[in-house]
Short mmCIF file of C-alpha atoms in Angstrom, two decimals:
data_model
loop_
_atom_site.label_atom_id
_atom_site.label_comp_id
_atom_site.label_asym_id
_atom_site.label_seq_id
_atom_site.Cartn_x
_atom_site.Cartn_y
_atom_site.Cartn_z
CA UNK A 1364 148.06 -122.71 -215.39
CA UNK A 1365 146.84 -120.61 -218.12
CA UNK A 1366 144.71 -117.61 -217.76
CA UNK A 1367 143.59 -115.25 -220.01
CA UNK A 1368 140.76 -112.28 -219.51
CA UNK A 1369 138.03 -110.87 -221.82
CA UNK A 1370 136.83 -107.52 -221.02
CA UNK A 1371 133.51 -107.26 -222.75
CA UNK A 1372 133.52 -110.62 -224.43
CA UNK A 1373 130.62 -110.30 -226.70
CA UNK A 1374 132.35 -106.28 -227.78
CA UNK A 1375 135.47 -107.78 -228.29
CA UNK A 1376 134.28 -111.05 -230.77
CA UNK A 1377 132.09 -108.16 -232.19
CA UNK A 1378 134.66 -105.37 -232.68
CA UNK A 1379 138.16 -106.22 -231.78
CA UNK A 1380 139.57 -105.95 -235.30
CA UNK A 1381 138.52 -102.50 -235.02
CA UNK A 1382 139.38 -101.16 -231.57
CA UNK A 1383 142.78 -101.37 -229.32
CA UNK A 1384 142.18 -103.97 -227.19
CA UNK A 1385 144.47 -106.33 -224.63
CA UNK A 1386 145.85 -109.67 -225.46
CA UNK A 1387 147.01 -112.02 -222.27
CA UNK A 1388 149.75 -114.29 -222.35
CA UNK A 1389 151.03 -116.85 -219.78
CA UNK A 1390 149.86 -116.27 -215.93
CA UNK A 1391 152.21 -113.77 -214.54
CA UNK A 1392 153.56 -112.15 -218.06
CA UNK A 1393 152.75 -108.62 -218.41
CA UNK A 1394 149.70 -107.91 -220.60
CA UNK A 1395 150.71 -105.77 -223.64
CA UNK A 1396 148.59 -103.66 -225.69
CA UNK A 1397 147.67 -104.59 -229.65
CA UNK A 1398 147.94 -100.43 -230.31
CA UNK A 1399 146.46 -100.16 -233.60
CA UNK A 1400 147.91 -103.71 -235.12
CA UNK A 1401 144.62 -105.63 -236.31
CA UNK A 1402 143.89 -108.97 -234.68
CA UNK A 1403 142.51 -111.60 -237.59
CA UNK A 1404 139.26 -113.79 -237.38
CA UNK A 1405 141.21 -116.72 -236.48
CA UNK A 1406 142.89 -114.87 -233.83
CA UNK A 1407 140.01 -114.06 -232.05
CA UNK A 1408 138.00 -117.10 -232.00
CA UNK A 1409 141.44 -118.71 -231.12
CA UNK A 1410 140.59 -116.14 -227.82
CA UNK A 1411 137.09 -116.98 -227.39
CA UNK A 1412 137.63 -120.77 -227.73
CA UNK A 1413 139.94 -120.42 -225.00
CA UNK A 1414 137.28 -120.01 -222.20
CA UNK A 1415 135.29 -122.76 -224.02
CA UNK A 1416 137.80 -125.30 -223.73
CA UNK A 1417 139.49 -124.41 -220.54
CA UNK A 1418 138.33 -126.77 -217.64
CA UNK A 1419 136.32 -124.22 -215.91
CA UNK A 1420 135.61 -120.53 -216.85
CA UNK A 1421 135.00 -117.86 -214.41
CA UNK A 1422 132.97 -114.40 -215.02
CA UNK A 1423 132.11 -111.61 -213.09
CA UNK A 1424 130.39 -108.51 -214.49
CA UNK A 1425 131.79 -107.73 -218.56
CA UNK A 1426 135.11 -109.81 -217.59
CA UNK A 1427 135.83 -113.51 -218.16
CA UNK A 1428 139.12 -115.46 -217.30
CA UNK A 1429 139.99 -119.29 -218.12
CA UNK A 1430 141.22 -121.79 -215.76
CA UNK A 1431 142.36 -125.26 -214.74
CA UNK A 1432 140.28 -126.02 -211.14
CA UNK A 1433 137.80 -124.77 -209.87
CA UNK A 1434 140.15 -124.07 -206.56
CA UNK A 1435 142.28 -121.84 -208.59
CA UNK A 1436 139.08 -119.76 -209.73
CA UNK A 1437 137.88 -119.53 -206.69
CA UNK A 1438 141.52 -118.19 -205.32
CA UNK A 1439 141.35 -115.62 -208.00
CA UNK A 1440 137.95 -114.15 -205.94
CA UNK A 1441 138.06 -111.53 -203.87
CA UNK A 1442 135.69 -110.68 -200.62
CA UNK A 1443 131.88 -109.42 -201.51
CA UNK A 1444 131.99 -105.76 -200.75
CA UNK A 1445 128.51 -103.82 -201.78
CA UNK A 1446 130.40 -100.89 -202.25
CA UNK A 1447 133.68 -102.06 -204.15
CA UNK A 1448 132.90 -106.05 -205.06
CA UNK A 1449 129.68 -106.74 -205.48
CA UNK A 1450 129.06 -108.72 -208.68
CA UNK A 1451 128.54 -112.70 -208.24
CA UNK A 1452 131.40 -114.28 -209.69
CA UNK A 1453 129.89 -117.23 -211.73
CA UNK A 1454 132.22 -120.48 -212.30
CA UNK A 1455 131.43 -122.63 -215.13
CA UNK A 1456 132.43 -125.85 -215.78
CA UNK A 1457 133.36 -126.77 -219.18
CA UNK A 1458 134.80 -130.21 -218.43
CA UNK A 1459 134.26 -133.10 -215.39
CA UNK A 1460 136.24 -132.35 -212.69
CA UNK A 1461 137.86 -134.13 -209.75
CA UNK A 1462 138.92 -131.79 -206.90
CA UNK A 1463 137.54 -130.95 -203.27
CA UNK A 1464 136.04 -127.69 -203.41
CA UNK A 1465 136.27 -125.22 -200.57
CA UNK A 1466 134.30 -122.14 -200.90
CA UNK A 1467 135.47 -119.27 -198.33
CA UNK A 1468 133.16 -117.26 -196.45
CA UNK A 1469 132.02 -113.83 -197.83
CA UNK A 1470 132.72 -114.57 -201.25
CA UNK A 1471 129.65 -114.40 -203.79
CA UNK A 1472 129.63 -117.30 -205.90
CA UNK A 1473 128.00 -119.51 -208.33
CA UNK A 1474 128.92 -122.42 -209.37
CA UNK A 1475 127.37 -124.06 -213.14
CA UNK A 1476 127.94 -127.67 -213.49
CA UNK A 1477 126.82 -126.94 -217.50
CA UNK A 1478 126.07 -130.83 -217.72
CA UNK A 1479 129.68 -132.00 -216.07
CA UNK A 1480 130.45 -134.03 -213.25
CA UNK A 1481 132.31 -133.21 -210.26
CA UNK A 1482 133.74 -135.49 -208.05
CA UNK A 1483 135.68 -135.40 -204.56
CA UNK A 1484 139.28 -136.50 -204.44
CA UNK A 1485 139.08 -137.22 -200.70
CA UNK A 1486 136.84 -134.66 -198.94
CA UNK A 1487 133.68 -133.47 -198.83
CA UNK A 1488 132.80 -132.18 -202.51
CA UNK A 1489 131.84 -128.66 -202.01
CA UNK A 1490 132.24 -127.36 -198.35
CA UNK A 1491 130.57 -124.09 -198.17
CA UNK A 1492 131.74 -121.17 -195.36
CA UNK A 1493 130.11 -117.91 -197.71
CA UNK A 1494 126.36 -116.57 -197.15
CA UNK A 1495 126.15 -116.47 -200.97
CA UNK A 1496 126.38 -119.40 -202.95
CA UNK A 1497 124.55 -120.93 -205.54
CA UNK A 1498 124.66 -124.24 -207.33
CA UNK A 1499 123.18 -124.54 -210.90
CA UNK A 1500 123.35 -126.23 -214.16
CA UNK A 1501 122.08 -124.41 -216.95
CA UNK A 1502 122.88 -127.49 -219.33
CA UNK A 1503 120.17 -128.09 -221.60
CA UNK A 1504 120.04 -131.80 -220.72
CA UNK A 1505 120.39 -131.08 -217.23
CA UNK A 1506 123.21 -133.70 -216.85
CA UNK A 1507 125.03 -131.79 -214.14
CA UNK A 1508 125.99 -133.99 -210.92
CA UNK A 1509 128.14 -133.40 -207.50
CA UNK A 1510 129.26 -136.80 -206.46
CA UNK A 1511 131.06 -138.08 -203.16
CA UNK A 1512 132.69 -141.26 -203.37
CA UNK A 1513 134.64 -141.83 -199.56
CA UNK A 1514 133.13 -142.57 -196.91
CA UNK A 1515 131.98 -140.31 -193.90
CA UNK A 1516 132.20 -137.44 -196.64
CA UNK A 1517 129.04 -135.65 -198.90
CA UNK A 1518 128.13 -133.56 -201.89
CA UNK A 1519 127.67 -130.66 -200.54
CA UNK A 1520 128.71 -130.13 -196.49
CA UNK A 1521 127.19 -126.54 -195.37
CA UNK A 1522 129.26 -125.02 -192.51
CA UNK A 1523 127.53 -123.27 -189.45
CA UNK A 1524 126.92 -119.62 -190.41
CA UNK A 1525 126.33 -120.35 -194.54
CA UNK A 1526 124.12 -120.07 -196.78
CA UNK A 1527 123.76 -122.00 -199.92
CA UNK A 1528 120.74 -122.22 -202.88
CA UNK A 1529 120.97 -125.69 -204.78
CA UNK A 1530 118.93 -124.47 -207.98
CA UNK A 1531 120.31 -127.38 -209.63
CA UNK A 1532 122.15 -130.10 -210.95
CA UNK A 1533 122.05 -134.41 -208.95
CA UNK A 1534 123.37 -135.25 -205.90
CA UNK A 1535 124.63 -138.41 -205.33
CA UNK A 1536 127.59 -141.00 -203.55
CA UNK A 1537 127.86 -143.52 -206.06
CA UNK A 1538 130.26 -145.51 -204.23
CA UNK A 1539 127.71 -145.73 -201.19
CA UNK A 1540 128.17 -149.24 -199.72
CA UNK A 1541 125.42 -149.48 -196.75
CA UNK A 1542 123.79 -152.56 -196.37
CA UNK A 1543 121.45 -151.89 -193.61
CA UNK A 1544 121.11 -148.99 -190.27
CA UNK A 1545 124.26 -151.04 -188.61
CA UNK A 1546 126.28 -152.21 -190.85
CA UNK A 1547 128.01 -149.10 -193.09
CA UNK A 1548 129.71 -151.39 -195.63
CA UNK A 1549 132.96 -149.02 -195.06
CA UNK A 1550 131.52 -146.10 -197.05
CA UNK A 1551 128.33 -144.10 -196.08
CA UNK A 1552 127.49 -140.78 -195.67
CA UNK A 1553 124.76 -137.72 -195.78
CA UNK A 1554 124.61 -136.77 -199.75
CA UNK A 1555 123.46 -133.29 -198.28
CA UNK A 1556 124.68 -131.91 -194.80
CA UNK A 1557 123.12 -128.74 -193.60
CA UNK A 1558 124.79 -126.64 -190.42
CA UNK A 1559 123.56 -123.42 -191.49
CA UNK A 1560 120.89 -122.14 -194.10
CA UNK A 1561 120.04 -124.25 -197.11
CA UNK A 1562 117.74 -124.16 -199.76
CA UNK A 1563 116.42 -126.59 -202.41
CA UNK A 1564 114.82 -125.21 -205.25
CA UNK A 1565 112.72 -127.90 -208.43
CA UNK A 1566 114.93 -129.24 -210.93
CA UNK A 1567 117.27 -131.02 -207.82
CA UNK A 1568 117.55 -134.79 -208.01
CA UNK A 1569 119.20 -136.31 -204.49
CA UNK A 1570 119.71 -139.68 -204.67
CA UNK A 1571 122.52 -142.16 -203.38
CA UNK A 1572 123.73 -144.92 -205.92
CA UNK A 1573 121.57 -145.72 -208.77
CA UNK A 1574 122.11 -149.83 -207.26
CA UNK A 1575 122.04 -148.68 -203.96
CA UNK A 1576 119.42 -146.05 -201.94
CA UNK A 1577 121.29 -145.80 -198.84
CA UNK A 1578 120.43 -148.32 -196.16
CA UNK A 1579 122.83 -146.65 -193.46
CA UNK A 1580 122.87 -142.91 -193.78
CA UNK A 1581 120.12 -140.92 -194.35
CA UNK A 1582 119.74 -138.28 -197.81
CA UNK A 1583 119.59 -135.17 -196.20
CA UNK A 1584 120.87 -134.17 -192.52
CA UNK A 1585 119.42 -130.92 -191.11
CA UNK A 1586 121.03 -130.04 -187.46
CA UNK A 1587 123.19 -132.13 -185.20
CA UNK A 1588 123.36 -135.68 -184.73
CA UNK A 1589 124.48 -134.84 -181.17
CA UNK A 1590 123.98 -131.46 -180.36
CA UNK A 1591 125.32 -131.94 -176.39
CA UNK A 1592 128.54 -133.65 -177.64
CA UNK A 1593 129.27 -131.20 -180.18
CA UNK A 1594 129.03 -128.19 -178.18
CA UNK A 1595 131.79 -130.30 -175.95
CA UNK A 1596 133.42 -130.86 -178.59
CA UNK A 1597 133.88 -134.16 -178.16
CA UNK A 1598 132.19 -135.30 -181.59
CA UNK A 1599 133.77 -133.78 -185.44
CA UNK A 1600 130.20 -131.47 -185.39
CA UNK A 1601 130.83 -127.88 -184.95
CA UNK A 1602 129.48 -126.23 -181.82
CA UNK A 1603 126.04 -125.32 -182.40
CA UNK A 1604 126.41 -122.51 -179.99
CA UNK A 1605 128.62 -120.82 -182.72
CA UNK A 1606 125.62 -121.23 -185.50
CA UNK A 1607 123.11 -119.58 -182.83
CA UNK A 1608 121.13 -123.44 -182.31
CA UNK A 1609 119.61 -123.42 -185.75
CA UNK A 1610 119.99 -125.20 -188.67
CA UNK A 1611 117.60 -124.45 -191.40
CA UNK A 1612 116.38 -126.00 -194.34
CA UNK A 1613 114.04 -125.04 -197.21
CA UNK A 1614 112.62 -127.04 -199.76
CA UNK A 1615 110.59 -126.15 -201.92
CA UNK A 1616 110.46 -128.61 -205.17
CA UNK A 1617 113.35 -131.27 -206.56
CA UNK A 1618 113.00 -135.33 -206.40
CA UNK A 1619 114.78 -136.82 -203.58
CA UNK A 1620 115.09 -140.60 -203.25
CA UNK A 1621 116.53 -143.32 -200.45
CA UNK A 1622 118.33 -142.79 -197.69
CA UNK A 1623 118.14 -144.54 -193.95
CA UNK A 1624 116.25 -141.61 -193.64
CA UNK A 1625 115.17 -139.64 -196.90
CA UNK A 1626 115.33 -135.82 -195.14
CA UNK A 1627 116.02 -136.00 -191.43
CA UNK A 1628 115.82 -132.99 -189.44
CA UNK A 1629 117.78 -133.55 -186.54
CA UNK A 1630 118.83 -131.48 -183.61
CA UNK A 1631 117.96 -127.80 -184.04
CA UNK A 1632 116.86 -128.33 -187.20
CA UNK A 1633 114.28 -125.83 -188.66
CA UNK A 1634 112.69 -127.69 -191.63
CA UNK A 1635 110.31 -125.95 -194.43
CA UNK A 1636 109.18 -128.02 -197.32
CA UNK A 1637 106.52 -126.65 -199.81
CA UNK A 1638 107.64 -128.83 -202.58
CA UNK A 1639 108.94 -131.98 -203.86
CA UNK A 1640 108.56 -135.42 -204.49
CA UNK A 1641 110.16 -137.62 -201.56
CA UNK A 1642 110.69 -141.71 -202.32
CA UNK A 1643 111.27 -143.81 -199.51
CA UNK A 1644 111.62 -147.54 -200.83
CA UNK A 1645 112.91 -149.00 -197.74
CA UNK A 1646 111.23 -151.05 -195.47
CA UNK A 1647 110.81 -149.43 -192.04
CA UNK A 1648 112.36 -145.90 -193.16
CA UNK A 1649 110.47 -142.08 -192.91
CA UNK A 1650 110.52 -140.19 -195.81
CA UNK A 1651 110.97 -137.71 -193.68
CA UNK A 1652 112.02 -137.74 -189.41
CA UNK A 1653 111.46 -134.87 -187.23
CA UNK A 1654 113.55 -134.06 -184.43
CA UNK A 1655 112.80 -130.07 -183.49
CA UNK A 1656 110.91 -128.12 -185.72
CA UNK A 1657 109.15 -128.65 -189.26
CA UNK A 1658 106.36 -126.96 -191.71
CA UNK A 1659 104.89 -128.72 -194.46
CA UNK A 1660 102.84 -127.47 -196.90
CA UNK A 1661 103.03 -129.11 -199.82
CA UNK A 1662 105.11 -131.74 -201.64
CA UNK A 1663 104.22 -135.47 -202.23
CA UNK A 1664 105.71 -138.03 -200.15
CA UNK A 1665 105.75 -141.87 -200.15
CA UNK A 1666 107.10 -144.54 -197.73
CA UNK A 1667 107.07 -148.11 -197.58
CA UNK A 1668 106.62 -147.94 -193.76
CA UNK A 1669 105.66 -144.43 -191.70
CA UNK A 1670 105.54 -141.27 -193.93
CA UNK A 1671 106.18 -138.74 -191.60
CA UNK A 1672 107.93 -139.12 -188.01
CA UNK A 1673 108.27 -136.78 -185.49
CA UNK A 1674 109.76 -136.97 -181.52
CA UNK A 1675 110.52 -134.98 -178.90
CA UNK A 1676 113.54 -135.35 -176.61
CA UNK A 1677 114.58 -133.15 -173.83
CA UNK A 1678 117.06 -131.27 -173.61
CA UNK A 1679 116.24 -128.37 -175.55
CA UNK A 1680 117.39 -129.47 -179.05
CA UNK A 1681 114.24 -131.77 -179.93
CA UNK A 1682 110.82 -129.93 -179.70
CA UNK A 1683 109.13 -132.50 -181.65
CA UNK A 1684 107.06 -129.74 -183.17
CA UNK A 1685 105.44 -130.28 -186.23
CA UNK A 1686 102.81 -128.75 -188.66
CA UNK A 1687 101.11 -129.87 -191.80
CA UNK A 1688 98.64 -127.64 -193.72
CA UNK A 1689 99.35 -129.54 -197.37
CA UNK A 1690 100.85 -132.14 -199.52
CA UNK A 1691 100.03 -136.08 -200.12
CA UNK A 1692 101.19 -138.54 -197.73
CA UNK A 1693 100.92 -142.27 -198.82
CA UNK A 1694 102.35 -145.34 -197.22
CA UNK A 1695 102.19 -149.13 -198.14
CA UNK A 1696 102.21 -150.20 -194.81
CA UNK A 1697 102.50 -147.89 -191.96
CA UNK A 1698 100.69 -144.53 -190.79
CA UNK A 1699 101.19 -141.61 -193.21
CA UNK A 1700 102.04 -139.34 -189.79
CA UNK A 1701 103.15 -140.33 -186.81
CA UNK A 1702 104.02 -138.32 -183.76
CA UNK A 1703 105.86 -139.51 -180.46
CA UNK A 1704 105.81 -139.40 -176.51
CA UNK A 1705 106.00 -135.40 -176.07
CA UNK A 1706 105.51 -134.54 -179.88
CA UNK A 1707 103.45 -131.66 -181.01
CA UNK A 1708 101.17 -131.96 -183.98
CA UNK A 1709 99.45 -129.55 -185.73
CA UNK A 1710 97.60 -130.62 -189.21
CA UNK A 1711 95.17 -128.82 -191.21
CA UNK A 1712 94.96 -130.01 -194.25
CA UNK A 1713 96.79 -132.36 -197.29
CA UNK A 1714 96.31 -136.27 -198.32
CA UNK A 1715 96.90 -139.03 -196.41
CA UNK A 1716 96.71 -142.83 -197.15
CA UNK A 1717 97.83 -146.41 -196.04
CA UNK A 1718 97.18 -149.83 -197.90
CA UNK A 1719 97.33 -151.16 -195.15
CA UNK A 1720 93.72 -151.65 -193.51
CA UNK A 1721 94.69 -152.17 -190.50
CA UNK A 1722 97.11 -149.26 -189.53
CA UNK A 1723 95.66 -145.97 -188.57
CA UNK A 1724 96.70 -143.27 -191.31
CA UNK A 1725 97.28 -140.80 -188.12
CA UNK A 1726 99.50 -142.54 -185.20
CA UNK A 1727 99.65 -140.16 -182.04
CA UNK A 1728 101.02 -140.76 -178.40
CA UNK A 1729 99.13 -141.07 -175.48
CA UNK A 1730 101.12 -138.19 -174.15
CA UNK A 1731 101.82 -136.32 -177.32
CA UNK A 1732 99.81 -132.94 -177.89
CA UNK A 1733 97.85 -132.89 -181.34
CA UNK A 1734 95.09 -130.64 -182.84
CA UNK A 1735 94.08 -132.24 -185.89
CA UNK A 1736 91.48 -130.13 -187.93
CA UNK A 1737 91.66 -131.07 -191.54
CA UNK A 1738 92.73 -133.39 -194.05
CA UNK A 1739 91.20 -135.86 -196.28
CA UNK A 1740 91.94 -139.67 -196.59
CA UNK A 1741 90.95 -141.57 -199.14
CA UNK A 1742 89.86 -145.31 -198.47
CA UNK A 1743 90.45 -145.01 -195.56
CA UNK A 1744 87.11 -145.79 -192.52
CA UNK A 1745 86.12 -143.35 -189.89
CA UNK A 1746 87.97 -145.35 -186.89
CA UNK A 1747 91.20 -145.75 -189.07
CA UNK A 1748 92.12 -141.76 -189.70
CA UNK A 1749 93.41 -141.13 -186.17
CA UNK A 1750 94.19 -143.81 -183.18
CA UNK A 1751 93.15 -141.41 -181.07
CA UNK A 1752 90.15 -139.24 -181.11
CA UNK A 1753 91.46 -136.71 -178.06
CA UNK A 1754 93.81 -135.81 -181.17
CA UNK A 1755 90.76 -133.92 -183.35
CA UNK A 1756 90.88 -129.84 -182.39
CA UNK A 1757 87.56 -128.96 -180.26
CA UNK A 1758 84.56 -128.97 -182.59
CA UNK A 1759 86.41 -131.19 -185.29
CA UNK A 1760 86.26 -134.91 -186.03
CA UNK A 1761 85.72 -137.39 -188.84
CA UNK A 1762 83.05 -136.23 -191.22
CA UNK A 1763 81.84 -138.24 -194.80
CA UNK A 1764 81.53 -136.96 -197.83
CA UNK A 1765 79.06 -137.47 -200.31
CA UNK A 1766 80.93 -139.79 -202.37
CA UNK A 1767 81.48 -141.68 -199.41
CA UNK A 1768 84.94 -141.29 -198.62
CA UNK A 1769 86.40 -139.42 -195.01
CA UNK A 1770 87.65 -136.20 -194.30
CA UNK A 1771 88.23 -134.24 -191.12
CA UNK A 1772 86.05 -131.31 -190.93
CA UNK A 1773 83.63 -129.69 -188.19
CA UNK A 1774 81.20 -132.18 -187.15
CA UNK A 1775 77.29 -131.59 -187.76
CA UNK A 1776 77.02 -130.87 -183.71
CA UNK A 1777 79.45 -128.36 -183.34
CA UNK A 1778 78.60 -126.65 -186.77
CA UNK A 1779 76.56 -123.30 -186.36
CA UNK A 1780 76.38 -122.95 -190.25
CA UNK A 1781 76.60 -125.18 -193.10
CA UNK A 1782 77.01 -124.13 -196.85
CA UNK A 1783 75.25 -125.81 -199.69
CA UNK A 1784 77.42 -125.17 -202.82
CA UNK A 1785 75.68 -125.48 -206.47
CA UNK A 1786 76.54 -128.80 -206.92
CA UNK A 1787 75.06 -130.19 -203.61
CA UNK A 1788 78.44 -131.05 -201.59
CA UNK A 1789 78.14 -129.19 -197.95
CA UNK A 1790 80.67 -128.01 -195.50
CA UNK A 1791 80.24 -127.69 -191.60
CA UNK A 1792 81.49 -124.39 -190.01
CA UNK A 1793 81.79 -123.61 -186.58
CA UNK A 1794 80.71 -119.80 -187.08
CA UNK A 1795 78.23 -117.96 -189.31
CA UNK A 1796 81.11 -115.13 -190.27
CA UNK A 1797 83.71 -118.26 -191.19
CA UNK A 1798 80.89 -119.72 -193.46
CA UNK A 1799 79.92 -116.29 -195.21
CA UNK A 1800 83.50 -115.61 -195.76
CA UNK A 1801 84.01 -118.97 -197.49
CA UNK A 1802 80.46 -119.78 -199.20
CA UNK A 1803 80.97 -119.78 -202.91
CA UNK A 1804 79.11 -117.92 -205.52
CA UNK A 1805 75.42 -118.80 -205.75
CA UNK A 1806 76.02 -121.10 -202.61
CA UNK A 1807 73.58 -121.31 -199.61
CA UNK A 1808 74.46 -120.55 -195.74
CA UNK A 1809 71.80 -122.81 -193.64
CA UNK A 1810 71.92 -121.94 -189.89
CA UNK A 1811 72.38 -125.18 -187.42
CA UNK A 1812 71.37 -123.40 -184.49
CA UNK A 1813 70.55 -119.95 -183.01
CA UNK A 1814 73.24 -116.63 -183.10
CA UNK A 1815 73.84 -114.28 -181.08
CA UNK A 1816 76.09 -111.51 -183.66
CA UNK A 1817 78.41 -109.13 -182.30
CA UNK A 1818 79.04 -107.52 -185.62
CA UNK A 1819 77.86 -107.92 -188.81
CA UNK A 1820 78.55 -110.73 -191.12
CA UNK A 1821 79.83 -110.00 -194.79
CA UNK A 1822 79.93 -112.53 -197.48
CA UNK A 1823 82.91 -112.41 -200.51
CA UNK A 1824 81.11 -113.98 -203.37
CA UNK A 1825 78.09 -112.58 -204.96
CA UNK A 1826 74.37 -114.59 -204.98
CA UNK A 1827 74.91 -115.99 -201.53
CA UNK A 1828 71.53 -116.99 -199.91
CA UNK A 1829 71.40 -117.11 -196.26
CA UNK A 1830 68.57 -119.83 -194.74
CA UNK A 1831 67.82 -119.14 -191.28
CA UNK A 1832 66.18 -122.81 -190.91
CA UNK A 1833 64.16 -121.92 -188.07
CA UNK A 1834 66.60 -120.10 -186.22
#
């Protein structure tokens, strides 16, 4: 293997015919000083081309070093130590690879696909143990992909106790062979496996094949397939006992397509998504499945069938918990939410659609809990938006706006205020205060009924006109 360091790269292609200066030789020769013997032009962009064209190129602080795997960089690391070893080592690849990478825990890394592909050889592609590690490709075509090709192995596999940031780069298994949820066609797997804490930042792509979107495994896993067998340790998950019961999971923008499941967030999982555009082009597949705990709040999310599952189980691992404040939710055939025996729902706000004209857009259990208290839902009719009505929060139900389509708001009889913007739209509220703090500029408040005030009521915009209406 050949190795070479730069101290100061950019000082020494600047300056090096003019200062002493080290030359390296073969890994494990002794480095010898130049003294005052002047190193040509061709000599030192012989140097510098050396970190170009070796297969990966490793840099920490002012010092760079050349060499042959990624594994051998990464054995050249020591342990992040804020007083002595603090600087990120970043490993850049300058060629595709093929290895199984293993990062160690407490070792600050970053890896930069620079438009290359790496591949597994038989294991997971990256396995991650550190609480610092970040994924990126800073290629200008953004080319960069981590692919899996065996079966029951993924892209990236994130160990109980890690953390890893995916600012980056496609995920894939383009060998992925599953023909439908039973049948695994001998090689299927997660693309992205989360134990610990991961986060997905935009310019991301997840995908499985580009021929096949994974009909067996699902995208993303979040949590434990089993939870009670793998803290027996009877199944090959770790013991969630040893990752204190959580698995979380942040996304906040990329494109992520297929899957059995497109992001499934299984036991323990603790699911955030702000961003993102999630494909689901199977029949009778969620975009994304809730098992224990999720937040959404923006993103865009399509689905053949259901948009957006959610269940509870017992046991402790599945709360079935589940809020939505934003994002656009469309399906072709199914409900854009649904929610489970035991499930708890909380929505707010965001999109949500079906083609389908005879499938309610909201699906919620008899015994599930659900406070439903905004949202709007476009061609959709005032009994479709929710099967069932207990579901609305007190005071709230299906309201229509004036260009006739539905939304769920405060309904005219529980309103005690209603504002009148410029342009004639109006909005229900169930308090005088929560309509003066939201009424727009040059907007009017119209009281619904009489009110008693316990303190005084302060409006944020200016030219707000308050109409008592005879009360």
């Amino acid at each position: 293997m050949k190795r070479r360091f730069l101290s100061t790269l950019m000082a020494l292609v600047l300056a090096l015919s003019l200062v002493p200066t080290a030359a390296f030789a073969e890994e494990g020769e002794e480095i010898s000083a130049l003294g005052e013997t002047e190193t040509s032009e061709s000599e030192t962009m012989e140097l510098t081309d050396t970190l170009d064209t070796s297969a990966v190129t490793m840099t920490q602080n002012e010092t760079a070093a050349s060499y042959d795997t990624i594994k051998a960089a990464i054995e050249a690391t020591s342990e992040y130590d804020s007083s002595l070893n603090k600087g990120q080592y970043t490993i850049t690849l300058n060629q595709d690879l093929t290895e199984d990478v293993v990062i160690p825990a407490n070792h600050y890394i970053k890896i930069d696909l620079n438009g290359h592909t790496l591949t597994n050889v038989s294991d997971h592609t990256i396995t991650n143990n550190s609480t610092r590690t970040y994924i990126v490709d800073t290629s200008e075509d953004k080319r960069g992909v981590v692919d899996n090709i065996s079966h029951g192995k993924g892209a990236v596999y994130n160990n109980i106790n890690a953390n890893i940031t995916l600012q980056g780069g496609t995920y894939t298994r383009s060998a992925e062979t599953g023909t439908s949820s039973s049948d695994n066609g001998g090689n299927s797997w997660y693309v992205l496996k989360n134990f610990g804490t991961m986060t997905i930042k935009a310019g991301v792509t997840v995908k499985f094949s580009d021929d096949n979107n994974g009909l067996y495994s699902s995208l993303i896993g979040n949590g434990w397939q089993n939870s009670g067998a793998a803290e027996a340790g009877t199944n090959n998950e770790p013991k969630p006992s040893d990752g204190g019961n959580q698995a979380k999971l942040t996304i906040s923008g990329g494109s992520f397509t297929g899957g059995q499941i497109t992001v499934k967030n299984d036991d323990y999982g603790v699911l955030s998504i702000t961003g993102g555009d999630f494909t689901q082009p199977s029949e009778d597949s969620y975009a994304v499945y809730n098992a224990n705990t999720a937040t959404i709040s923006g993103g865009t999310f399509t689905s053949q069938a259901t948009v957006v599952g959610s269940d509870h189980f017992d046991g402790g691992a599945n709360t079935g918990k589940l809020t939505i404040s934003k994002g656009t939710f469309s399906s072709e055939n199914g409900s854009a939410v649904s929610v489970g025996a035991g499930a708890d729902l909380t929505l707010s706000g965001g999109t949500f659609q079906t083609k389908n004209e005879s499938a309610y857009v909201i699906g919620v259990a008899e015994t599930a809990t659900a406070e439903v208290s905004g949202g709007s839902f476009p061609g959709a009719t005032e009994t479709q938006v929710v099967n069932n009505t207990s579901a609305f929060k007190e005071g709230y139900g299906v309201v229509t706006n004036q260009d006739g389509t539905v939304s769920v708001g405060v309904t005219d009889e529980s309103a005690e205020a209603v504002v009148i913007a410029r342009d004639g739209s109006s909005t229900n509220y169930l308090t005088l205060s929560a309509a003066a703090k939201a009424a727009p500029a040059g907007s009017t408040i119209r009281l619904q009924n009489d009110v008693v005030l316990t303190s005084g009521v302060s409006t944020v915009n200016y030219g707000v006109t308050i109409d008592l209406n005879g009360h």
